[in-house]
Amino acid sequence: MSDQSPFKVKIANENKKLIISIQGFIDKNFFNFAAELAKLSPKFDMIVFELAELTHIDSSGIKEWIRMIESVKPTPIALKHCPVFFVNQLNMVDGMMTFNTQVESCFVPYFNEELDKEISMLVPVVKSDNFLTSLQSQIERDGVVYNIDVVKEKYFKFLRILN
Amino acid sequence: MNSLQERKNLAEVVCGKMVFFSCICDVRDYTPTNAKLSVLCVSDFTSDQIIRTSINSKLKHIIQDGRQSLAEKLAFIKRLDSSYMEFYKNNFKILPESVEVKEFRFDRLYPKNKVCEQVFEYLGLKMNSNRAQPLKMCIYELYMNAQFASEKFKEQKDTTMISVLVEKQGKLISLSVHDHAGQLPFERVLNKLEKTAELGFSDSIYMGNGGAGIGLSLVYNYSETFIMASDIMAGTKMTVILPLDQNPEMLISNPKSFHVIQNLIKFKGNSYV
């Protein structure tokens, strides 16, 4: 099997925040990167993962992600621009979220059944009582109306995991 | 809870031989209190009566229609009744009204993301489509399993090629991955599914070297029908059926069925067509 890494990372240091942008998909090859990250993490106040260009995470990637989360504790982790599939995995595999992890923003899917069209909207995740009710159930883009394609309470289950 | 051996024994008692059995209930429903209701629905495909009896007497109240109706699932079982030995044939239609069975053949070293891209292109799907993410997960996990198995047994037999078979019937997709390793006992798969159902994904992950051990459970959760056959001569064929017009959340909550095709060798000897 090819062991070539299927993802690329860009790293930046912004005021003691380690910003990591991941492009591609996460699989078992994340292990090596995670090991390096564990060594680096104590030097930073926070690790920020920018996931807008993440395309997939498979089961071996989930395992390595959980290992990574454990290995950088207690350094806080922020997740930005989480794709929909990643949020689904966060909800299904609760070990992907720990007390030191927070989702800053994620994409929410909207769908138009008639036209069979889908779009995603970036939503800042705010810990407030009315966050879910304030989330738009319907949006309009270019004259097309899209309905939210998730059950809000289920999709944002990860907020409860954190609490 | 009925042990696998007990269930297997039951299958043998009912059928006299175990050729094919189906669990039309959802493996995730197994709990100590309803375990007896989850006894596998057994058929030797020589008697429709056995199917009906099992369903009516034991499983009726936990069977529900998903995107695929129960009638469709039963029709599938009945179709295998007369042609189950054809299951390994790469032109065997899982979805009876699909236009074609598209076969992709890959060297076992071929990367999984490229496999996924080819399947998506054939189906006219965008790689970033949210509703197609479950299919993507199924492709990655089933193909990765086939790669592991092919690599593991490469010294013992020719496991060079892996076939990926795709069918489309309206919004239903059937995806099969067929490797030539053929040494995956269904008990191991069922154990993994049950373990995940009982403990959850996080506590089921194997943290040692090797795979995570949750791939098939992810596939099971994201599909509606899961069919497997594994035979040292014919290889391992894993098939899933899933709809494309439901979001992943809905798909996870749909009822599942699990089917095993087993012991073909008793009937076909060593010759698989």
CSV table of C-alpha atoms in Angstrom, one decimal:
chain,number,residue,atom,x,y,z
A,1,MET,CA,0.0,0.0,0.0
A,2,SER,CA,1.2,3.5,-0.7
A,3,ASP,CA,2.4,5.2,2.5
A,4,GLN,CA,2.7,8.6,0.8
A,5,SER,CA,1.1,11.2,2.9
A,6,PRO,CA,-2.3,12.2,1.3
A,7,PHE,CA,-2.4,15.6,3.1
A,8,LYS,CA,-0.3,18.7,3.2
A,9,VAL,CA,0.1,21.0,6.1
A,10,LYS,CA,0.9,24.7,6.3
A,11,ILE,CA,2.2,26.0,9.7
A,12,ALA,CA,2.3,29.5,11.0
A,13,ASN,CA,3.0,31.1,14.3
A,14,GLU,CA,0.8,33.9,15.3
A,15,ASN,CA,1.3,35.3,18.7
A,16,LYS,CA,2.1,32.0,20.3
A,17,LYS,CA,-0.8,30.4,18.4
A,18,LEU,CA,0.2,27.6,16.2
A,19,ILE,CA,-1.9,27.8,13.1
A,20,ILE,CA,-2.1,24.5,11.1
A,21,SER,CA,-3.9,24.4,7.8
A,22,ILE,CA,-4.6,20.9,6.5
A,23,GLN,CA,-5.2,20.2,2.8
A,24,GLY,CA,-6.2,16.7,1.6
A,25,PHE,CA,-7.4,13.8,3.6
A,26,ILE,CA,-6.3,12.5,7.0
A,27,ASP,CA,-5.4,8.8,7.3
A,28,LYS,CA,-2.8,6.7,9.2
A,29,ASN,CA,-0.1,8.9,7.9
A,30,PHE,CA,-1.2,11.6,10.3
A,31,PHE,CA,0.7,9.6,12.9
A,32,ASN,CA,4.1,11.1,12.0
A,33,PHE,CA,2.8,14.7,11.9
A,34,ALA,CA,1.0,14.2,15.2
A,35,ALA,CA,4.2,13.0,16.9
A,36,GLU,CA,6.0,16.1,15.8
A,37,LEU,CA,3.1,18.2,17.0
A,38,ALA,CA,3.2,16.7,20.4
A,39,LYS,CA,6.8,17.9,20.8
A,40,LEU,CA,5.9,21.4,19.6
A,41,SER,CA,2.7,21.9,21.5
A,42,PRO,CA,4.1,22.9,24.9
A,43,LYS,CA,5.7,26.0,23.3
A,44,PHE,CA,2.4,27.4,22.2
A,45,ASP,CA,-0.7,28.8,24.0
A,46,MET,CA,-3.1,27.3,21.5
A,47,ILE,CA,-3.2,25.1,18.4
A,48,VAL,CA,-5.6,26.2,15.7
A,49,PHE,CA,-6.5,23.8,13.0
A,50,GLU,CA,-7.8,25.3,9.8
A,51,LEU,CA,-9.8,22.6,8.1
A,52,ALA,CA,-11.5,24.3,5.2
A,53,GLU,CA,-9.5,22.3,2.7
A,54,LEU,CA,-9.7,19.0,4.5
A,55,THR,CA,-11.4,16.5,2.1
A,56,HIS,CA,-11.9,13.4,4.2
A,57,ILE,CA,-10.9,11.6,7.3
A,58,ASP,CA,-10.9,7.8,7.3
A,59,SER,CA,-11.1,5.4,10.2
A,60,SER,CA,-7.3,5.2,10.6
A,61,GLY,CA,-7.2,9.0,10.5
A,62,ILE,CA,-9.8,9.2,13.2
A,63,LYS,CA,-7.6,7.0,15.4
A,64,GLU,CA,-4.6,9.2,14.8
A,65,TRP,CA,-6.6,12.3,15.4
A,66,ILE,CA,-7.7,11.0,18.8
A,67,ARG,CA,-4.1,10.1,19.6
A,68,MET,CA,-3.0,13.6,18.6
A,69,ILE,CA,-5.6,15.3,20.7
A,70,GLU,CA,-4.4,13.2,23.7
A,71,SER,CA,-0.8,13.9,23.0
A,72,VAL,CA,-1.0,17.7,22.9
A,73,LYS,CA,-3.0,18.0,26.1
A,74,PRO,CA,-3.4,20.3,27.9
A,75,THR,CA,-2.7,22.8,25.1
A,76,PRO,CA,-6.1,24.1,23.9
A,77,ILE,CA,-7.1,23.3,20.4
A,78,ALA,CA,-9.4,25.4,18.2
A,79,LEU,CA,-11.0,24.0,15.1
A,80,LYS,CA,-11.9,26.4,12.3
A,81,HIS,CA,-13.9,25.9,9.2
A,82,CYS,CA,-14.9,22.3,10.0
A,83,PRO,CA,-16.4,20.6,7.0
A,84,VAL,CA,-19.7,18.9,7.3
A,85,PHE,CA,-18.2,15.4,7.2
A,86,PHE,CA,-15.8,16.3,10.0
A,87,VAL,CA,-18.6,17.6,12.2
A,88,ASN,CA,-20.4,14.3,11.6
A,89,GLN,CA,-17.4,12.4,12.8
A,90,LEU,CA,-17.0,14.7,15.8
A,91,ASN,CA,-20.5,13.8,16.8
A,92,MET,CA,-20.3,10.1,16.1
A,93,VAL,CA,-16.8,9.5,17.6
A,94,ASP,CA,-17.0,11.5,20.8
A,95,GLY,CA,-13.3,10.9,21.6
A,96,MET,CA,-12.5,13.4,18.8
A,97,MET,CA,-13.6,16.2,21.1
A,98,THR,CA,-12.1,16.6,24.6
A,99,PHE,CA,-12.2,19.4,27.2
A,100,ASN,CA,-9.3,21.2,25.5
A,101,THR,CA,-11.0,21.3,22.1
A,102,GLN,CA,-13.4,23.9,20.8
A,103,VAL,CA,-15.1,24.3,17.4
A,104,GLU,CA,-14.8,28.0,16.4
A,105,SER,CA,-16.7,27.6,13.1
A,106,CYS,CA,-18.1,25.0,10.9
A,107,PHE,CA,-20.0,24.5,7.7
A,108,VAL,CA,-23.7,23.8,7.8
A,109,PRO,CA,-25.4,22.0,4.8
A,110,TYR,CA,-28.5,23.4,3.1
A,111,PHE,CA,-30.4,21.6,0.5
A,112,ASN,CA,-33.1,22.3,-2.2
A,113,GLU,CA,-34.9,19.0,-2.8
A,114,GLU,CA,-36.6,20.2,-6.0
A,115,LEU,CA,-33.4,21.2,-7.7
A,116,ASP,CA,-31.3,18.6,-6.0
A,117,LYS,CA,-28.8,21.3,-5.1
A,118,GLU,CA,-26.8,21.8,-2.0
A,119,ILE,CA,-24.7,24.5,-0.5
A,120,SER,CA,-22.8,24.9,2.8
A,121,MET,CA,-22.8,28.0,4.9
A,122,LEU,CA,-20.0,28.8,7.3
A,123,VAL,CA,-21.3,29.4,10.8
A,124,PRO,CA,-19.4,30.8,13.8
A,125,VAL,CA,-20.1,28.5,16.7
A,126,VAL,CA,-21.1,30.5,19.8
A,127,LYS,CA,-21.7,29.0,23.2
A,128,SER,CA,-25.0,30.7,24.0
A,129,ASP,CA,-28.4,29.5,25.0
A,130,ASN,CA,-30.0,30.8,21.8
A,131,PHE,CA,-27.4,29.7,19.4
A,132,LEU,CA,-29.4,26.9,17.8
A,133,THR,CA,-32.6,29.0,17.6
A,134,SER,CA,-30.7,31.8,15.9
A,135,LEU,CA,-29.4,29.5,13.3
A,136,GLN,CA,-31.2,30.0,10.0
A,137,SER,CA,-33.4,27.1,8.9
A,138,GLN,CA,-33.7,28.5,5.4
A,139,ILE,CA,-31.5,30.6,3.3
A,140,GLU,CA,-31.7,32.1,-0.2
A,141,ARG,CA,-28.9,32.2,-2.7
A,142,ASP,CA,-29.3,33.4,-6.3
A,143,GLY,CA,-33.0,33.2,-6.0
A,144,VAL,CA,-33.0,29.6,-4.8
A,145,VAL,CA,-34.3,28.7,-1.4
A,146,TYR,CA,-32.4,26.1,0.6
A,147,ASN,CA,-33.5,24.3,3.7
A,148,ILE,CA,-31.1,23.3,6.5
A,149,ASP,CA,-30.2,19.7,5.8
A,150,VAL,CA,-29.5,18.7,9.4
A,151,VAL,CA,-31.4,18.4,12.6
A,152,LYS,CA,-29.8,21.3,14.5
A,153,GLU,CA,-29.7,19.5,17.9
A,154,LYS,CA,-28.1,16.5,16.4
A,155,TYR,CA,-25.6,18.4,14.2
A,156,PHE,CA,-24.4,20.5,17.1
A,157,LYS,CA,-24.3,17.6,19.5
A,158,PHE,CA,-20.6,18.3,19.9
A,159,LEU,CA,-21.5,21.3,22.0
A,160,ARG,CA,-23.1,19.0,24.5
A,161,ILE,CA,-20.1,16.7,24.4
A,162,LEU,CA,-18.0,19.6,25.5
A,163,ASN,CA,-20.3,20.6,28.2
B,1,MET,CA,-26.9,-12.7,24.8
B,2,ASN,CA,-26.9,-15.5,22.3
B,3,SER,CA,-23.3,-16.2,21.5
B,4,LEU,CA,-22.3,-16.3,17.8
B,5,GLN,CA,-21.8,-20.1,18.2
B,6,GLU,CA,-25.3,-20.4,19.6
B,7,ARG,CA,-26.7,-18.4,16.7
B,8,LYS,CA,-24.7,-20.5,14.3
B,9,ASN,CA,-26.0,-23.7,15.9
B,10,LEU,CA,-29.5,-22.4,15.5
B,11,ALA,CA,-28.9,-21.7,11.9
B,12,GLU,CA,-27.7,-25.2,11.4
B,13,VAL,CA,-30.6,-26.7,13.3
B,14,VAL,CA,-33.1,-24.7,11.2
B,15,CYS,CA,-31.4,-25.3,7.9
B,16,GLY,CA,-29.5,-28.5,8.4
B,17,LYS,CA,-26.8,-26.6,6.6
B,18,MET,CA,-25.8,-23.0,6.7
B,19,VAL,CA,-25.5,-21.6,3.2
B,20,PHE,CA,-26.9,-18.1,3.6
B,21,PHE,CA,-28.3,-16.3,6.5
B,22,SER,CA,-29.7,-12.9,7.0
B,23,CYS,CA,-30.1,-10.7,9.9
B,24,ILE,CA,-32.9,-8.4,8.9
B,25,CYS,CA,-32.9,-6.7,12.2
B,26,ASP,CA,-30.4,-4.0,13.0
B,27,VAL,CA,-27.2,-5.3,14.6
B,28,ARG,CA,-27.2,-2.1,16.6
B,29,ASP,CA,-30.4,-3.3,18.3
B,30,TYR,CA,-28.6,-6.1,20.1
B,31,THR,CA,-28.9,-5.7,23.9
B,32,PRO,CA,-29.1,-8.4,26.5
B,33,THR,CA,-32.9,-7.9,26.7
B,34,ASN,CA,-33.7,-8.2,23.1
B,35,ALA,CA,-30.9,-10.5,22.0
B,36,LYS,CA,-33.2,-13.4,21.5
B,37,LEU,CA,-35.3,-11.4,19.2
B,38,SER,CA,-32.2,-10.7,17.2
B,39,VAL,CA,-31.7,-14.3,16.3
B,40,LEU,CA,-30.6,-14.4,12.7
B,41,CYS,CA,-33.2,-14.9,10.2
B,42,VAL,CA,-32.1,-18.1,8.5
B,43,SER,CA,-32.7,-19.5,5.1
B,44,ASP,CA,-31.2,-22.4,3.2
B,45,PHE,CA,-33.0,-21.2,0.1
B,46,THR,CA,-34.8,-24.4,-0.4
B,47,SER,CA,-37.8,-23.3,1.5
B,48,ASP,CA,-39.5,-19.9,1.5
B,49,GLN,CA,-41.4,-21.1,4.5
B,50,ILE,CA,-38.3,-20.8,6.7
B,51,ILE,CA,-37.9,-17.1,5.7
B,52,ARG,CA,-41.5,-16.4,6.4
B,53,THR,CA,-41.5,-18.3,9.7
B,54,SER,CA,-38.5,-16.6,11.0
B,55,ILE,CA,-39.7,-13.1,10.1
B,56,ASN,CA,-43.2,-13.6,11.3
B,57,SER,CA,-42.4,-15.2,14.5
B,58,LYS,CA,-39.3,-13.5,15.7
B,59,LEU,CA,-38.4,-10.4,13.8
B,60,LYS,CA,-41.5,-8.8,12.7
B,61,HIS,CA,-41.7,-6.0,15.2
B,62,ILE,CA,-38.2,-4.8,14.8
B,63,ILE,CA,-38.2,-4.7,11.0
B,64,GLN,CA,-38.9,-1.3,9.5
B,65,ASP,CA,-38.8,0.2,6.1
B,66,GLY,CA,-35.8,2.4,5.5
B,67,ARG,CA,-35.1,4.1,2.2
B,68,GLN,CA,-35.1,0.6,0.9
B,69,SER,CA,-38.4,-0.9,1.8
B,70,LEU,CA,-38.7,-4.2,3.6
B,71,ALA,CA,-40.3,-5.6,0.5
B,72,GLU,CA,-37.2,-4.7,-1.5
B,73,LYS,CA,-35.0,-6.4,1.0
B,74,LEU,CA,-37.1,-9.5,1.0
B,75,ALA,CA,-37.1,-9.4,-2.8
B,76,PHE,CA,-33.3,-9.3,-2.7
B,77,ILE,CA,-33.2,-12.3,-0.4
B,78,LYS,CA,-35.7,-14.2,-2.6
B,79,ARG,CA,-33.7,-13.4,-5.7
B,80,LEU,CA,-30.6,-14.8,-4.1
B,81,ASP,CA,-32.7,-17.8,-3.3
B,82,SER,CA,-32.4,-19.0,-6.9
B,83,SER,CA,-29.1,-17.4,-7.7
B,84,TYR,CA,-27.0,-17.0,-4.6
B,85,MET,CA,-24.1,-18.9,-6.1
B,86,GLU,CA,-23.9,-16.1,-8.6
B,87,PHE,CA,-23.0,-13.5,-5.9
B,88,TYR,CA,-19.3,-13.6,-6.7
B,89,LYS,CA,-19.9,-13.0,-10.3
B,90,ASN,CA,-18.9,-9.4,-11.0
B,91,ASN,CA,-21.9,-8.8,-13.3
B,92,PHE,CA,-24.4,-10.0,-10.7
B,93,LYS,CA,-27.0,-7.3,-10.1
B,94,ILE,CA,-27.6,-6.4,-6.5
B,95,LEU,CA,-30.2,-3.8,-7.5
B,96,PRO,CA,-32.4,-5.6,-10.0
B,97,GLU,CA,-33.4,-2.5,-11.9
B,98,SER,CA,-30.0,-0.9,-12.3
B,99,VAL,CA,-28.8,-0.3,-15.8
B,100,GLU,CA,-25.5,-1.9,-15.4
B,101,VAL,CA,-22.9,-3.2,-13.0
B,102,LYS,CA,-19.9,-1.0,-13.6
B,103,GLU,CA,-16.6,-2.8,-12.7
B,104,PHE,CA,-13.4,-1.0,-11.8
B,105,ARG,CA,-10.3,-3.1,-11.4
B,106,PHE,CA,-7.4,-1.7,-9.4
B,107,ASP,CA,-4.0,-2.9,-8.4
B,108,ARG,CA,-4.0,-3.3,-4.6
B,109,LEU,CA,-1.5,-0.5,-4.3
B,110,TYR,CA,-3.7,2.0,-6.1
B,111,PRO,CA,-4.6,4.9,-3.8
B,112,LYS,CA,-8.1,5.0,-2.2
B,113,ASN,CA,-8.7,8.6,-3.0
B,114,LYS,CA,-8.2,7.9,-6.7
B,115,VAL,CA,-10.6,5.0,-6.5
B,116,CYS,CA,-13.1,7.3,-4.9
B,117,GLU,CA,-12.6,9.9,-7.6
B,118,GLN,CA,-13.2,7.4,-10.4
B,119,VAL,CA,-16.4,6.0,-8.8
B,120,PHE,CA,-17.7,9.6,-8.1
B,121,GLU,CA,-17.0,10.6,-11.7
B,122,TYR,CA,-18.9,7.6,-13.0
B,123,LEU,CA,-21.8,8.4,-10.8
B,124,GLY,CA,-21.7,12.1,-11.7
B,125,LEU,CA,-21.1,13.1,-8.1
B,126,LYS,CA,-19.1,16.0,-6.7
B,127,MET,CA,-16.4,15.0,-4.3
B,128,ASN,CA,-17.4,17.6,-1.8
B,129,SER,CA,-21.1,16.8,-2.0
B,130,ASN,CA,-22.4,16.5,1.6
B,131,ARG,CA,-25.0,13.9,0.8
B,132,ALA,CA,-22.4,11.8,-1.0
B,133,GLN,CA,-20.1,11.7,2.0
B,134,PRO,CA,-21.5,8.4,3.3
B,135,LEU,CA,-20.7,6.8,0.0
B,136,LYS,CA,-17.2,8.3,0.1
B,137,MET,CA,-16.7,6.8,3.6
B,138,CYS,CA,-17.9,3.4,2.3
B,139,ILE,CA,-15.5,3.4,-0.6
B,140,TYR,CA,-12.5,4.4,1.5
B,141,GLU,CA,-13.2,1.9,4.3
B,142,LEU,CA,-14.1,-1.1,2.1
B,143,TYR,CA,-11.3,-0.5,-0.3
B,144,MET,CA,-8.8,0.0,2.6
B,145,ASN,CA,-9.9,-3.3,4.1
B,146,ALA,CA,-9.4,-5.0,0.8
B,147,GLN,CA,-6.0,-3.5,0.5
B,148,PHE,CA,-5.0,-4.7,4.0
B,149,ALA,CA,-6.2,-8.2,3.3
B,150,SER,CA,-4.6,-8.4,-0.1
B,151,GLU,CA,-1.3,-7.2,1.3
B,152,LYS,CA,-1.5,-9.7,4.2
B,153,PHE,CA,-2.1,-12.7,2.1
B,154,LYS,CA,0.0,-11.8,-1.0
B,155,GLU,CA,2.6,-14.5,-0.3
B,156,GLN,CA,-0.1,-17.2,-0.2
B,157,LYS,CA,-2.1,-16.4,-3.3
B,158,ASP,CA,-2.5,-13.9,-6.1
B,159,THR,CA,-4.2,-10.9,-4.5
B,160,THR,CA,-2.9,-8.3,-6.9
B,161,MET,CA,-6.3,-7.0,-8.1
B,162,ILE,CA,-9.2,-5.5,-6.3
B,163,SER,CA,-12.6,-5.0,-8.0
B,164,VAL,CA,-14.9,-2.2,-7.2
B,165,LEU,CA,-18.5,-2.7,-8.5
B,166,VAL,CA,-21.0,0.0,-8.7
B,167,GLU,CA,-24.7,0.0,-9.5
B,168,LYS,CA,-27.2,2.8,-9.5
B,169,GLN,CA,-31.0,2.5,-9.4
B,170,GLY,CA,-32.6,5.9,-9.0
B,171,LYS,CA,-31.1,7.3,-5.9
B,172,LEU,CA,-30.0,4.0,-4.6
B,173,ILE,CA,-26.4,2.9,-4.9
B,174,SER,CA,-24.9,-0.5,-4.5
B,175,LEU,CA,-21.2,-0.6,-3.9
B,176,SER,CA,-19.2,-3.8,-3.8
B,177,VAL,CA,-15.5,-4.3,-3.1
B,178,HIS,CA,-14.1,-7.8,-4.0
B,179,ASP,CA,-10.6,-8.8,-3.0
B,180,HIS,CA,-9.0,-12.2,-3.5
B,181,ALA,CA,-7.7,-12.7,0.1
B,182,GLY,CA,-11.0,-14.3,1.2
B,183,GLN,CA,-10.2,-14.9,4.8
B,184,LEU,CA,-12.5,-12.7,6.8
B,185,PRO,CA,-14.9,-14.7,9.0
B,186,PHE,CA,-18.3,-13.1,9.3
B,187,GLU,CA,-18.1,-13.7,13.1
B,188,ARG,CA,-15.3,-11.1,13.3
B,189,VAL,CA,-17.3,-8.5,11.4
B,190,LEU,CA,-20.4,-9.1,13.5
B,191,ASN,CA,-18.3,-8.9,16.7
B,192,LYS,CA,-16.9,-5.6,15.6
B,193,LEU,CA,-20.4,-4.2,14.7
B,194,GLU,CA,-21.8,-5.4,18.0
B,195,LYS,CA,-18.9,-4.0,20.0
B,196,THR,CA,-19.3,-0.6,18.4
B,197,ALA,CA,-23.0,-0.7,19.0
B,198,GLU,CA,-22.4,-1.5,22.7
B,199,LEU,CA,-19.4,0.6,23.6
B,200,GLY,CA,-19.6,3.4,21.0
B,201,PHE,CA,-17.0,4.3,18.5
B,202,SER,CA,-14.5,6.0,20.8
B,203,ASP,CA,-14.2,3.0,23.1
B,204,SER,CA,-14.1,0.5,20.2
B,205,ILE,CA,-11.0,2.0,18.5
B,206,TYR,CA,-8.1,-0.3,18.6
B,207,MET,CA,-5.1,1.8,19.7
B,208,GLY,CA,-2.4,-0.7,18.9
B,209,ASN,CA,-0.6,-1.0,15.5
B,210,GLY,CA,-2.7,-1.7,12.5
B,211,GLY,CA,-6.2,-0.5,11.6
B,212,ALA,CA,-8.6,1.4,13.9
B,213,GLY,CA,-11.1,-1.5,13.9
B,214,ILE,CA,-14.1,0.8,13.4
B,215,GLY,CA,-14.1,1.0,9.6
B,216,LEU,CA,-16.8,-1.6,9.0
B,217,SER,CA,-18.9,-0.1,11.8
B,218,LEU,CA,-18.7,3.3,10.0
B,219,VAL,CA,-19.7,1.6,6.8
B,220,TYR,CA,-22.6,-0.2,8.5
B,221,ASN,CA,-23.9,3.0,10.1
B,222,TYR,CA,-23.8,4.8,6.7
B,223,SER,CA,-25.4,2.1,4.7
B,224,GLU,CA,-28.8,0.4,4.8
B,225,THR,CA,-27.9,-3.1,3.6
B,226,PHE,CA,-24.7,-4.8,4.3
B,227,ILE,CA,-23.9,-8.1,2.5
B,228,MET,CA,-20.7,-10.1,2.9
B,229,ALA,CA,-19.3,-13.3,1.7
B,230,SER,CA,-15.8,-14.5,2.3
B,231,ASP,CA,-14.3,-17.7,1.0
B,232,ILE,CA,-10.7,-18.7,0.6
B,233,MET,CA,-11.3,-19.7,-3.0
B,234,ALA,CA,-13.6,-17.0,-4.1
B,235,GLY,CA,-12.3,-14.1,-2.1
B,236,THR,CA,-14.1,-11.6,0.1
B,237,LYS,CA,-16.9,-9.5,-1.3
B,238,MET,CA,-18.5,-6.8,0.7
B,239,THR,CA,-21.5,-5.0,-0.6
B,240,VAL,CA,-23.4,-2.1,0.7
B,241,ILE,CA,-26.6,-0.4,-0.5
B,242,LEU,CA,-27.2,3.2,0.5
B,243,PRO,CA,-29.4,6.0,-0.8
B,244,LEU,CA,-27.9,9.2,-2.1
B,245,ASP,CA,-30.9,11.4,-1.3
B,246,GLN,CA,-30.6,11.4,2.5
B,247,ASN,CA,-28.3,13.3,4.6
B,248,PRO,CA,-25.8,11.4,6.7
B,249,GLU,CA,-27.8,11.9,9.9
B,250,MET,CA,-30.9,10.4,8.5
B,251,LEU,CA,-28.9,7.5,7.0
B,252,ILE,CA,-27.4,6.7,10.4
B,253,SER,CA,-30.8,6.4,11.9
B,254,ASN,CA,-32.2,4.2,9.2
B,255,PRO,CA,-32.8,0.6,10.0
B,256,LYS,CA,-30.1,-1.8,8.8
B,257,SER,CA,-29.9,-5.3,7.5
B,258,PHE,CA,-26.9,-7.6,7.6
B,259,HIS,CA,-26.6,-10.6,5.3
B,260,VAL,CA,-24.0,-13.2,5.1
B,261,ILE,CA,-23.4,-15.6,2.3
B,262,GLN,CA,-21.5,-18.6,3.6
B,263,ASN,CA,-20.2,-22.0,2.8
B,264,LEU,CA,-20.7,-21.8,-1.0
B,265,ILE,CA,-17.9,-24.3,-1.2
B,266,LYS,CA,-20.3,-27.1,0.0
B,267,PHE,CA,-22.3,-26.6,-3.2
B,268,LYS,CA,-19.8,-25.6,-5.7
B,269,GLY,CA,-16.7,-27.5,-4.7
B,270,ASN,CA,-13.7,-25.5,-5.8
B,271,SER,CA,-15.1,-24.2,-9.0
B,272,TYR,CA,-16.3,-20.7,-8.9
B,273,VAL,CA,-17.5,-19.4,-12.1
